[in-house]
XYZ file of C-alpha atoms in Angstrom:
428
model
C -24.907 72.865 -12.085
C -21.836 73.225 -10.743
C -22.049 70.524 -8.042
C -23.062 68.433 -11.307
C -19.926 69.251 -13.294
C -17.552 68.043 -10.142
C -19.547 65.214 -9.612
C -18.771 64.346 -13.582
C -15.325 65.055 -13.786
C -14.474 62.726 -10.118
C -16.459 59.841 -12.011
C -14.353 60.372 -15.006
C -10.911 60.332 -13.078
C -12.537 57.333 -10.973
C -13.170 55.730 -14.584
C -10.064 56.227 -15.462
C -7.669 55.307 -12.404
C -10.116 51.840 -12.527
C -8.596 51.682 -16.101
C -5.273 51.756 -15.229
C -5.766 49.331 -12.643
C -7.754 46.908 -14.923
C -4.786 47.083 -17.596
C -2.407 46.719 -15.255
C -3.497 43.529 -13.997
C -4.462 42.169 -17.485
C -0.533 42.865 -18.284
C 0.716 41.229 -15.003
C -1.562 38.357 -15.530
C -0.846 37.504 -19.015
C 2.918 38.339 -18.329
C 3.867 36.162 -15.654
C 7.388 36.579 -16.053
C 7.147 40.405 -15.153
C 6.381 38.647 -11.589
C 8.205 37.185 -9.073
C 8.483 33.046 -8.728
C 5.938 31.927 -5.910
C 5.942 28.404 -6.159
C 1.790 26.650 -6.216
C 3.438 23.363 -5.922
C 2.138 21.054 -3.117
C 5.806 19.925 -3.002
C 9.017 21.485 -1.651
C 10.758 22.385 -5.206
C 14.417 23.422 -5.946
C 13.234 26.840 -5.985
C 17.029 28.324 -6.951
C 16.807 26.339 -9.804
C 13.966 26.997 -11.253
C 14.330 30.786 -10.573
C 17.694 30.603 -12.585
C 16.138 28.611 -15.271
C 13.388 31.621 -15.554
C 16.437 34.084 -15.782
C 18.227 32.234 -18.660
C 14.219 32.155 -20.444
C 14.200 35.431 -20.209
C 16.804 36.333 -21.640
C 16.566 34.333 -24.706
C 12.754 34.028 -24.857
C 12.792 34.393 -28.580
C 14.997 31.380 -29.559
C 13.655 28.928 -26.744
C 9.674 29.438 -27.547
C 8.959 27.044 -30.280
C 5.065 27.857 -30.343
C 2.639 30.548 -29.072
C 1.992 29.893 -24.837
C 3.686 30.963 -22.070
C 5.144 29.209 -19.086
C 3.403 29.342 -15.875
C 6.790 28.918 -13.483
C 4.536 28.885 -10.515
C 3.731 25.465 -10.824
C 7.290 24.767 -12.507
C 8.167 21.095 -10.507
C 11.815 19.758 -9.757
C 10.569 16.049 -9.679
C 12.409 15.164 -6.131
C 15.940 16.149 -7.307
C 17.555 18.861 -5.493
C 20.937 19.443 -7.487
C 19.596 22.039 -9.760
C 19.693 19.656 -12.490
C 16.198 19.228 -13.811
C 12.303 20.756 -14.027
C 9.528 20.686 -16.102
C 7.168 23.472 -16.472
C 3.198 23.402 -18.190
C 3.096 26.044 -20.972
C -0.668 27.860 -20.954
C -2.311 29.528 -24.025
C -5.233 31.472 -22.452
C -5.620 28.943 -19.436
C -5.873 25.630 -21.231
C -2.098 23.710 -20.952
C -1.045 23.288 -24.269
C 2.531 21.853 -23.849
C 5.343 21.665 -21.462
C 8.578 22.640 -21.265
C 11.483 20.441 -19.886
C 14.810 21.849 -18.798
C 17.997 19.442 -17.667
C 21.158 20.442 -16.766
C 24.265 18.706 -17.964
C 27.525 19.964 -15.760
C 27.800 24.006 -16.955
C 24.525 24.042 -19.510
C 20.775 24.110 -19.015
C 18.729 23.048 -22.255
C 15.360 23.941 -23.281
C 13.118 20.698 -24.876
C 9.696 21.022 -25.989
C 7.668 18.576 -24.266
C 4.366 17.301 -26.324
C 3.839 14.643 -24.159
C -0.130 14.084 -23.726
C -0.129 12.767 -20.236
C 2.170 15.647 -19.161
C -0.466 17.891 -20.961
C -3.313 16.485 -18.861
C -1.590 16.012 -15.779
C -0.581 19.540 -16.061
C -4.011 20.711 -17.315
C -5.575 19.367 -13.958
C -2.599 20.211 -11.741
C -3.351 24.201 -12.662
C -7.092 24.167 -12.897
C -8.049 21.881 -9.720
C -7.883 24.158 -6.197
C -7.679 20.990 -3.811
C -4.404 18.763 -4.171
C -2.473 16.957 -2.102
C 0.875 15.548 -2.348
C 1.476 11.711 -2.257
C 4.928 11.280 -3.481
C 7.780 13.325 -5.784
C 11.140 11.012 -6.224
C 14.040 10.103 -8.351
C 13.681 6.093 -9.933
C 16.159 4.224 -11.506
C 15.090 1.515 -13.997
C 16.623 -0.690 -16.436
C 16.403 0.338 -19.872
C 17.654 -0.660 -22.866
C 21.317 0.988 -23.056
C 21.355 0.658 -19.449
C 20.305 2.727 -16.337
C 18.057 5.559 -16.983
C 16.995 7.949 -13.553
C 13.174 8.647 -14.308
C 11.435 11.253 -11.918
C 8.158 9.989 -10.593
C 5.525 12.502 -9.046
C 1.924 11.767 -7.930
C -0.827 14.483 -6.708
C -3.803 13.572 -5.419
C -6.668 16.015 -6.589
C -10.391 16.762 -5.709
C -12.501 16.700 -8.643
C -16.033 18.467 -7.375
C -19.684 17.318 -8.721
C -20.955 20.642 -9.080
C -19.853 24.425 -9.261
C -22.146 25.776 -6.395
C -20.378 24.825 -3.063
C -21.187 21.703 -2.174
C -19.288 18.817 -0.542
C -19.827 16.102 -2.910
C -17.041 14.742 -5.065
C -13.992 12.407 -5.048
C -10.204 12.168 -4.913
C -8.166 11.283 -7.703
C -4.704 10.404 -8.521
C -2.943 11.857 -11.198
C 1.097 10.982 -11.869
C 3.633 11.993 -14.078
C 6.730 10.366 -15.261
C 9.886 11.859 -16.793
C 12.550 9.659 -18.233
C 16.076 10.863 -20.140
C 15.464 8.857 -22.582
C 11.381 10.236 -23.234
C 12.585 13.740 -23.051
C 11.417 16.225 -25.636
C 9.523 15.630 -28.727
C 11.669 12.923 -30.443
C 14.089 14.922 -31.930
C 16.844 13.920 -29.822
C 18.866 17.119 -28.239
C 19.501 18.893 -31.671
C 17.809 22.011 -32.567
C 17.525 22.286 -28.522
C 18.746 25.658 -27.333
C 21.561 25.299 -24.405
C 22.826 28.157 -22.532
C 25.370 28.468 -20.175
C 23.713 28.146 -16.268
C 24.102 30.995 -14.393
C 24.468 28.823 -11.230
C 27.501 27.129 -12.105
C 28.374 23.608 -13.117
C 29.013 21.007 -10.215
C 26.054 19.095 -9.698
C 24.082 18.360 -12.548
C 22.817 15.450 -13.997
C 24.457 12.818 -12.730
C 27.879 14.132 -11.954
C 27.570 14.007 -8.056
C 24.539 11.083 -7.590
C 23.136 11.332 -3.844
C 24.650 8.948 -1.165
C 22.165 6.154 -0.886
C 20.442 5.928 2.136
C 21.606 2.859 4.164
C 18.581 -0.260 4.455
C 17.148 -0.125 8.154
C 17.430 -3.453 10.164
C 13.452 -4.990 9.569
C 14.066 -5.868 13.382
C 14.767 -2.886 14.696
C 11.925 -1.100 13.124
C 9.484 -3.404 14.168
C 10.944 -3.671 17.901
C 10.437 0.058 17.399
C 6.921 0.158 16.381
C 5.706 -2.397 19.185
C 7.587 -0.541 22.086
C 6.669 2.798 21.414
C 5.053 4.711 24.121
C 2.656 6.577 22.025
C 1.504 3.009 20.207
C 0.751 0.823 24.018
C -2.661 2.158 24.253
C -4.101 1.595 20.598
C -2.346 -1.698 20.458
C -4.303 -3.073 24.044
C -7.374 -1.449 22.822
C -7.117 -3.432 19.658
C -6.355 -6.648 21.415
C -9.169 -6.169 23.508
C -10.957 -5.396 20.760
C -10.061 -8.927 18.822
C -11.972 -11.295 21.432
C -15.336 -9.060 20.762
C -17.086 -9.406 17.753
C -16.039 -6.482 14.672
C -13.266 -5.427 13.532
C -11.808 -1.913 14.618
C -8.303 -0.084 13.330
C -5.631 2.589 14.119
C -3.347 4.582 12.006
C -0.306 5.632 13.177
C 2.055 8.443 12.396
C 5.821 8.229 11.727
C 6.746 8.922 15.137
C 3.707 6.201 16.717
C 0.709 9.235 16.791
C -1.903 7.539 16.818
C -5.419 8.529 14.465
C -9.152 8.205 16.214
C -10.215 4.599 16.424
C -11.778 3.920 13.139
C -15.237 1.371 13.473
C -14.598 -1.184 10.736
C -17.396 -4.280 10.074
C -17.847 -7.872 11.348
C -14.406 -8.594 9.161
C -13.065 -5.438 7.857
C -12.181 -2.159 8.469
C -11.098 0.343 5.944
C -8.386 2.920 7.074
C -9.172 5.504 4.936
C -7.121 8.004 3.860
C -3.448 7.430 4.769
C -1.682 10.782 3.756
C 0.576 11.468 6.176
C 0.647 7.975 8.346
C 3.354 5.437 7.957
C 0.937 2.175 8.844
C -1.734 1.140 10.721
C -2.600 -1.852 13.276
C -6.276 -3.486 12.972
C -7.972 -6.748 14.967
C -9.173 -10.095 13.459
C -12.255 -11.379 15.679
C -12.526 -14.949 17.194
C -14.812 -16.155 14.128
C -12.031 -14.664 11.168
C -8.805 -15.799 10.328
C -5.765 -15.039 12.434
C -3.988 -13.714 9.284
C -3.248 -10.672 7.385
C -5.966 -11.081 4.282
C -6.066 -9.662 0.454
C -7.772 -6.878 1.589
C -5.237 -6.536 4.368
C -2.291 -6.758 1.719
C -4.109 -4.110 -0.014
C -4.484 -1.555 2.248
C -1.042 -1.729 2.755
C -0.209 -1.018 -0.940
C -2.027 2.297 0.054
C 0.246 3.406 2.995
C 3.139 2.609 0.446
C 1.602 5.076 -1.514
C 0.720 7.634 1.041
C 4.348 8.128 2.207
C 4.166 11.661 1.144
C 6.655 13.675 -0.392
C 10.524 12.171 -0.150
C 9.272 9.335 2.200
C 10.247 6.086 1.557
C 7.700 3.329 0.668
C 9.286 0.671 2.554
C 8.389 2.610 5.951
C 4.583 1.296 5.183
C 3.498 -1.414 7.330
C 0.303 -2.771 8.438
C -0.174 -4.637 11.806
C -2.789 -7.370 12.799
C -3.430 -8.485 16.406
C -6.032 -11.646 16.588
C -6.938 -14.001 20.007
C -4.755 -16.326 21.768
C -1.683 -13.814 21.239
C -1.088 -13.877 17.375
C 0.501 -10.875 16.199
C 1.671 -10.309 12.729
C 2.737 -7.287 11.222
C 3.814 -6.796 6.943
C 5.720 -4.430 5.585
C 6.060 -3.014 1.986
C 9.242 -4.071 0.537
C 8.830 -3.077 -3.098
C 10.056 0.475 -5.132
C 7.183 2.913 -5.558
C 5.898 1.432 -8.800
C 5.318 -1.987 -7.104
C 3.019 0.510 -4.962
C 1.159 1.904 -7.671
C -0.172 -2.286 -8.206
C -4.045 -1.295 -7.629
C -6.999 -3.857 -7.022
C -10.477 -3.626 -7.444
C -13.503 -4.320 -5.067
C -14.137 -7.087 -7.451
C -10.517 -8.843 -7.854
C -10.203 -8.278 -4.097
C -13.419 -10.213 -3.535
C -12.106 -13.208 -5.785
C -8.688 -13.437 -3.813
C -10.335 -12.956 -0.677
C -12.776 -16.181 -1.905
C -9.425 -17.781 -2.852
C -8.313 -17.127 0.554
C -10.757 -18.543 2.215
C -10.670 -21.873 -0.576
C -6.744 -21.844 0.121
C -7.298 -22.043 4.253
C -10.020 -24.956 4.181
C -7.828 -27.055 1.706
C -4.362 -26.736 3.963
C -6.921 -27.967 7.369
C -6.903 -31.064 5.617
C -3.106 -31.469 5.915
C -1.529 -32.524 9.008
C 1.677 -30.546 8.072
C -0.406 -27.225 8.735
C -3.033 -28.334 11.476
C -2.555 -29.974 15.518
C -5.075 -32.310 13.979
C -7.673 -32.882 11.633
C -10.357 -30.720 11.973
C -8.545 -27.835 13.782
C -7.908 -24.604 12.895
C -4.761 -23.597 11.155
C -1.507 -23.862 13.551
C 1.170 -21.106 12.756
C 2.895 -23.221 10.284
C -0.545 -23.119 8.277
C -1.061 -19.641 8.673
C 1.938 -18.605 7.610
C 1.578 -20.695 4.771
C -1.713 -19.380 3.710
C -0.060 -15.987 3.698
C 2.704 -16.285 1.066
C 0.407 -18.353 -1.019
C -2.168 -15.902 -1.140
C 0.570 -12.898 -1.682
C 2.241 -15.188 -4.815
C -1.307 -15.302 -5.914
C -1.688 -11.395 -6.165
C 1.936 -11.134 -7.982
C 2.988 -9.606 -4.893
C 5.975 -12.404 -4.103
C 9.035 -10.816 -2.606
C 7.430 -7.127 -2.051
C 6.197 -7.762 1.067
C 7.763 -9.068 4.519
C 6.111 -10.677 6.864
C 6.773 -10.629 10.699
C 5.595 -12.471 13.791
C 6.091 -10.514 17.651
C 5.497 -13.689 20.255
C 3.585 -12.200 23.999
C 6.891 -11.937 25.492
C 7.837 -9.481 22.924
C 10.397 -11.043 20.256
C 10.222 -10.188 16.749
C 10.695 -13.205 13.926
C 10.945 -13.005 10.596
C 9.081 -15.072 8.626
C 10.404 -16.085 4.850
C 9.996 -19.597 2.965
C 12.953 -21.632 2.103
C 13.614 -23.486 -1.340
C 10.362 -25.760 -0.442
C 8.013 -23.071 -0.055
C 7.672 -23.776 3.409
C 7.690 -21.157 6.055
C 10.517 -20.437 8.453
C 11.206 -18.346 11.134
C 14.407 -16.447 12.421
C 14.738 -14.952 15.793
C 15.802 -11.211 15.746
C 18.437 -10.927 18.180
């Protein structure tokens, strides 16, 4: 009996410390800012910022929350800047995102603007739900707008959407973005009615009172020249070029500082690279029977290492490289802003340019201005040709240079003058 009476009152005790436990997490969960920030962003945030944003909420939580929901500063996002002048945060009512909550800084003040935007909603609503994301790209855009330039903020995630709930492999990647402009900000009300407070970091470096130095254009030479002679490349590049007098098509992608990736097994006249997170290009072979030119499909995978930059890369570092028999060598690089990136082709548009392609290439061997002789293949001067004709086609004219490395190593840069014909200049 009285083993039975102890027994009782430890389950009772056990009952209750298991209580306490259970209501304190219930509290810390549905109180997030009794926590500390720990950033679930797949992108390196202005973490000072955001944690004295969270400050100034608290203390004037009643006058800033326009409707029922809480922030979830975790997943608070700077949008590339770096000044402490700007994030946006999702606000959750019981785990579904029901608004956000945007908060610039102008010199000395921070103000609060209810964001009711329903792509941010979404974006948000997946960002916070979805357990596998990876970063593409989080940056700072200027475009022209209608009372003149207006910096947007540009972020894209890439997120795994599962098929099922029990474990399994299958399912697909998915890219989500979000885009924040000064003059979309808030829910149309303009800044009045907008709380502003005083930031507790200090003025000096908000919106655009001290812009960041622009970062100076590389020489197109010198980064080819680079690509070509580095060490780490030699070996995928001679594979490849052995590879081009063989039937098939193989590829490489290569890291920012020339890593190379496995060799990836493409078909008779294609090879698909893949996922590019976290490589800068990527070199592939045309076969005797194909055309010794980059092709739509070519164009369009480098549109995707544009993309894949990652976070605070710079688009224009994408470039795609081709290597076919008898020594042609041709590499592109992206030359467009990140929203020329975002351009996006299907299987079945790609098929009709590729058609096109092939349409455009039979119709300039009839000319003797882009063939040794009738009948022949396309000389240089046709290739060439065939190129910027087929890249006008796509809308792509202008976001894409085009480069030509001779055997003995020498880089040219290939344009069109006011003709539309192609010419060359020698980097020195």
């Amino acid at each position: 009996m009285k083993k039975n009476l102890i027994l009782r009152l430890m389950l009772i005790a056990f009952a209750f410390t298991l209580h306490s436990c259970v209501h304190d997490e219930i509290i810390s969960s549905v109180d997030p800012l009794s926590k500390e920030y720990h950033s679930k962003s797949v992108f390196k945030e202005d973490e000072k910022y955001i944690k004295n944003v969270m400050q100034v909420y608290q203390e004037h939580e009643t006058d800033i929350k326009k409707i029922n929901g809480t922030p979830l500063w975790d997943y608070a996002m700077t949008m590339g800047h770096f000044d402490e002048s700007f994030l946006i945060v999702p606000v959750s009512d019981g785990g579904k995102i029901i608004s956000c909550l945007q908060a610039p800084r102008n010199g000395d003040n921070i103000t609060f603007i209810s964001d009711n935007d329903r792509e941010h909603i979404t974006f948000f609503q997946k960002y916070t739900t979805l357990k596998n994301r990876k970063p593409i790209k989080s940056e700072k855009l200027t475009s022209q707008a209608a009372k003149g330039l207006a910096e947007c903020s540009f972020t894209s995630v890439s997120m795994w959407y599962p098929q099922d709930e029990y474990g399994s492999n299958a399912g697909y990647w998915e890219t989500s973005y979000i885009v924040t402009c000064p003059t979309d900000q808030g829910d149309g009300d303009g800044d009045s009615g907008n709380p502003t407070y005083p930031y507790p970091g200090g003025g000096g470096g908000g919106g655009n009172n001290n812009p960041e130095p622009e970062t100076p254009e590389e020489d197109p030479c010198q980064k080819t020249k680079a690509i070509v002679n580095n060490p780490k490349m030699q070996a995928g590049l001679q594979e490849l070029k052995n590879q081009s007098t063989a039937g098939g098509e193989k590829g490489i992608k290569f890291k920012a500082d020339g890593t190379p990736s496995a060799t990836i097994t493409g078909t008779a006249h294609s090879v698909d690279f893949g996922d590019k997170t976290g490589y800068a290009g990527g070199y592939h072979n045309h076969t005797p029977s194909g055309i010794p030119m980059l092709s739509p499909p070519d164009i369009d995978q480098l549109l995707g290492f544009a993309r894949a930059q990652g976070n605070y890369g710079n688009p224009s570092n994408a470039y795609l490289g081709m290597v076919a028999p008898n020594g042609m060598h041709y590499v592109i690089w992206f030359n467009g802003n990140y929203s020329d990136a975002l351009t996006n082709f299907s299987q079945d548009q790609l098929n009709i340019y590729t058609k096109k392609y092939r349409d455009r290439e039979s119709a300039l061997s009839e000319d003797l201005n882009y063939v040794n002789y009738l009948g022949a293949d396309l000389n240089t001067n046709g290739l060439e040709k065939l190129f910027f004709e087929t890249l006008k086609s796509m809308g792509l004219e202008g976001k894409v240079n085009l480069q030509k490395i001779e055997n003995d190593g020498i880089v040219k840069n290939i344009n069109v003058n006011t003709n539309n014909q192609p010419i060359s200049t020698t980097c020195s």
